Coordinates of C-alpha atoms in Angstrom, one line a residue:
Chain A
N1 CA 16.4 -12.0 5.5
A2 CA 14.8 -11.5 2.3
G3 CA 12.9 -8.2 1.9
V4 CA 12.8 -4.4 1.2
T5 CA 15.1 -2.5 3.5
Q6 CA 14.6 1.2 3.9
T7 CA 17.1 3.6 5.5
P8 CA 17.0 5.6 7.6
K9 CA 13.9 4.8 10.0
F10 CA 13.7 8.5 11.1
Q11 CA 14.9 11.8 9.9
V12 CA 14.4 15.5 10.5
L13 CA 15.2 18.1 7.9
K14 CA 15.1 21.8 7.7
T15 CA 13.0 23.4 5.1
G16 CA 15.3 23.6 1.9
Q17 CA 17.8 20.9 2.8
S18 CA 17.9 17.8 0.5
M19 CA 18.3 14.2 1.2
T20 CA 18.0 10.7 -0.2
L21 CA 15.8 7.8 1.2
Q22 CA 17.3 4.7 0.5
C23 CA 15.4 1.6 -0.6
A24 CA 17.0 -1.9 -1.5
Q25 CA 15.6 -5.3 -2.4
D26 CA 17.3 -8.7 -2.5
M27 CA 14.2 -10.6 -4.2
N28 CA 15.0 -9.8 -7.8
H29 CA 11.6 -7.9 -8.1
E30 CA 11.4 -5.8 -11.3
Y31 CA 8.8 -3.2 -9.8
M32 CA 9.8 -0.8 -7.0
S33 CA 7.7 1.9 -5.9
W34 CA 7.6 4.8 -3.4
Y35 CA 4.5 5.7 -1.5
R36 CA 3.9 8.2 1.3
Q37 CA 1.2 7.7 3.8
D38 CA -0.8 10.8 5.3
P39 CA -3.4 10.6 7.9
G40 CA -6.9 10.2 6.1
M41 CA -5.3 9.9 2.9
G42 CA -4.0 6.3 2.8
L43 CA -0.7 5.3 0.6
R44 CA -0.1 7.6 -2.3
L45 CA 2.1 6.9 -5.1
I46 CA 5.2 9.1 -5.7
H47 CA 7.1 7.4 -8.3
Y48 CA 7.5 3.8 -9.6
S49 CA 9.8 1.7 -11.8
V50 CA 9.4 -1.3 -13.9
G51 CA 13.0 -2.1 -14.1
A52 CA 16.6 -0.7 -14.2
G53 CA 16.5 2.4 -16.2
I54 CA 13.1 3.1 -16.4
T55 CA 10.8 5.3 -13.9
D56 CA 7.8 6.9 -14.2
Q57 CA 5.4 9.3 -11.9
G58 CA 2.7 8.4 -9.7
E59 CA -0.1 10.6 -8.1
V60 CA 2.1 12.9 -6.3
P61 CA 5.6 13.4 -7.8
N62 CA 6.3 16.9 -7.3
G63 CA 9.4 17.8 -5.2
Y64 CA 10.8 14.1 -5.7
N65 CA 13.2 12.5 -7.8
V66 CA 14.0 8.8 -8.3
S67 CA 16.4 6.9 -10.5
R68 CA 16.9 3.1 -10.9
S69 CA 20.4 1.9 -12.1
T70 CA 20.3 -1.4 -10.5
T71 CA 17.6 -3.8 -10.0
E72 CA 18.0 -3.9 -6.4
D73 CA 18.0 -0.2 -5.4
F74 CA 15.5 2.7 -5.8
P75 CA 16.5 5.9 -3.9
L76 CA 14.0 8.7 -3.5
R77 CA 15.4 12.2 -3.6
L78 CA 14.0 15.3 -1.9
L79 CA 15.4 18.2 -3.6
S80 CA 14.4 21.0 -1.4
A81 CA 12.5 20.0 1.8
A82 CA 8.9 21.6 2.5
P83 CA 6.9 21.1 5.5
S84 CA 4.1 19.7 3.3
Q85 CA 6.6 16.5 2.8
T86 CA 6.4 15.6 6.4
S87 CA 5.1 12.0 6.1
V88 CA 5.8 8.4 6.6
Y89 CA 7.4 7.0 3.2
F90 CA 7.2 3.3 2.3
C91 CA 9.1 1.6 -0.5
A92 CA 7.7 -1.4 -2.1
S93 CA 8.6 -4.1 -4.7
S94 CA 7.1 -6.8 -6.6
F95 CA 7.2 -9.2 -9.5
R96 CA 5.7 -7.3 -12.5
D97 CA 2.7 -9.7 -12.8
R98 CA -0.8 -10.3 -11.8
S99 CA 0.6 -12.7 -9.0
L100 CA -1.7 -13.0 -5.9
H101 CA 1.2 -11.8 -3.7
G102 CA 1.0 -8.1 -3.8
Y103 CA 3.6 -5.9 -2.7
T104 CA 6.2 -6.4 -0.4
F105 CA 6.8 -3.2 1.6
G106 CA 9.7 -1.8 3.6
S107 CA 9.0 -0.8 7.4
G108 CA 9.0 2.9 6.3
T109 CA 11.1 6.1 6.9
R110 CA 9.5 8.8 9.3
L111 CA 10.5 12.4 7.8
T112 CA 9.7 15.4 9.5
V113 CA 10.5 18.6 7.6
V114 CA 10.5 21.7 10.2
Chain C
D1 CA -11.3 12.8 -5.6
Q2 CA -10.5 9.5 -4.0
Q3 CA -10.9 6.5 -6.3
V4 CA -10.9 4.2 -3.8
K5 CA -12.9 4.6 -0.5
Q6 CA -13.2 3.0 3.0
N7 CA -15.8 5.0 4.6
S8 CA -15.4 3.6 8.1
P9 CA -12.4 5.2 9.7
S10 CA -12.6 2.6 12.9
L11 CA -14.4 -0.6 13.6
S12 CA -14.6 -2.5 16.9
V13 CA -15.5 -6.3 17.0
Q14 CA -15.6 -8.5 20.0
E15 CA -13.3 -11.5 19.8
G16 CA -14.7 -14.5 17.9
R17 CA -17.3 -12.4 16.1
I18 CA -17.0 -11.7 12.3
S19 CA -15.5 -8.3 11.1
I20 CA -16.6 -6.9 8.1
L21 CA -14.5 -4.2 6.2
N22 CA -16.0 -2.3 3.4
C23 CA -14.4 -0.4 0.4
D24 CA -15.8 1.0 -2.6
Y25 CA -14.3 2.3 -5.8
T26 CA -15.0 4.6 -8.6
N27 CA -13.1 3.5 -11.6
S28 CA -14.6 0.6 -13.6
M29 CA -11.2 -0.2 -15.2
F30 CA -10.0 -1.4 -11.9
D31 CA -9.6 -5.4 -12.5
Y32 CA -7.4 -6.4 -9.6
F33 CA -8.0 -5.8 -5.9
L34 CA -6.3 -6.3 -2.8
W35 CA -6.3 -6.0 1.0
Y36 CA -3.3 -5.1 3.1
K37 CA -2.9 -4.9 6.9
K38 CA -0.6 -2.7 8.9
Y39 CA 0.6 -2.5 12.4
P40 CA 1.9 0.6 14.0
A41 CA 5.7 1.3 12.9
E42 CA 5.6 -1.4 10.3
G43 CA 5.0 -1.6 6.7
P44 CA 1.9 -2.8 5.2
T45 CA 1.7 -6.7 4.5
F46 CA -0.4 -8.3 1.7
L47 CA -3.3 -10.1 2.9
I48 CA -5.5 -11.3 0.3
S49 CA -6.4 -10.4 -3.4
I50 CA -9.2 -10.9 -6.0
S51 CA -9.4 -10.6 -9.7
S52 CA -12.3 -9.0 -11.2
I53 CA -13.4 -12.1 -12.8
K54 CA -14.0 -13.6 -9.5
D55 CA -16.6 -12.8 -7.0
K56 CA -15.1 -14.4 -3.8
N57 CA -11.7 -15.4 -2.9
E58 CA -11.0 -17.3 0.5
D59 CA -7.8 -17.7 2.5
G60 CA -8.1 -19.3 6.0
R61 CA -10.0 -16.8 8.1
F62 CA -10.2 -14.2 5.4
T63 CA -12.6 -13.8 2.7
V64 CA -12.9 -11.2 0.1
F65 CA -16.1 -10.8 -1.8
L66 CA -16.3 -8.4 -5.1
N67 CA -19.5 -7.0 -6.2
K68 CA -18.6 -5.3 -9.6
S69 CA -22.0 -3.8 -10.4
A70 CA -21.9 -2.0 -7.3
K71 CA -18.2 -1.3 -7.4
H72 CA -18.0 -2.6 -3.9
L73 CA -15.8 -5.2 -2.0
S74 CA -15.6 -6.5 1.5
L75 CA -13.2 -8.3 3.6
H76 CA -14.7 -10.9 6.3
I77 CA -12.4 -12.1 9.0
V78 CA -14.2 -14.9 10.9
P79 CA -13.4 -15.7 13.8
S80 CA -11.9 -12.2 14.6
Q81 CA -8.8 -12.3 16.9
P82 CA -7.0 -9.8 19.0
G83 CA -3.9 -10.0 16.8
D84 CA -6.2 -8.9 13.9
S85 CA -6.0 -5.4 15.5
A86 CA -4.6 -3.5 12.5
V87 CA -5.2 -0.9 10.0
Y88 CA -6.6 -2.4 6.7
F89 CA -6.1 -0.8 3.5
C90 CA -8.3 -1.6 0.5
A91 CA -6.3 -1.3 -3.0
A92 CA -7.2 -1.3 -6.6
S93 CA -5.2 -1.5 -9.7
P94 CA -6.1 -1.0 -13.4
D95 CA -2.9 -2.5 -14.7
Y96 CA 0.4 -4.0 -13.7
D97 CA 2.1 -0.8 -12.6
K98 CA -0.2 1.3 -10.3
V99 CA -2.1 0.3 -7.1
I100 CA -4.3 2.9 -5.6
F101 CA -4.8 2.6 -1.9
G102 CA -7.8 3.8 0.1
P103 CA -7.7 5.8 3.4
G104 CA -7.6 2.5 5.8
T105 CA -9.9 1.1 8.4
S106 CA -8.6 0.8 11.9
L107 CA -10.0 -2.5 13.2
S108 CA -10.0 -3.4 17.0
V109 CA -10.7 -6.7 18.2
I110 CA -11.8 -6.6 21.9
P111 CA -10.9 -9.8 23.9

């Protein structure tokens, strides 16, 4: 099925560990982004990419790295996990225009840092 | 400071009645607005959008109204159905590449 695939769905990390959250889309979307969802805060933009080889920071980029080597994939790397990074992470993609279709989101990764 | 505000964390409505979800924004550079719906353990799904050159957009039971002078938009759901029970996020965008989300309103439609 076409869409955005995120793996893993759940992850528990110890403080200081690193990991990569995977995101892949098969809709040939130019734009991809990572959000985190926290209670009362809505969705906050971490990093985004407007095409292969191009990335930029969002509202809350500290502690996260991204790269975009292909159109399909946009992994999010946690360099040294902290309890403040406990959250639900969503990857989204879209065509880079002002179409009325909005973003397509993945089903999320629930991360707990202990 | 939040640029997109949804001041009602929750809303309960009887089945068949109208649901009105409100959203306020602070940045006059926002020119594109969207509503997303989210069920538990799923990603948000796009619901409806409106450009700042319009004041109303309708899609079936869902209508979004935009009042630019008040920096306010609202989502109307008529008639409300139990399957509409979800968290609704208002979002706004100043350009192609950034979308700012509000904190969400949890809607419960009571049968």
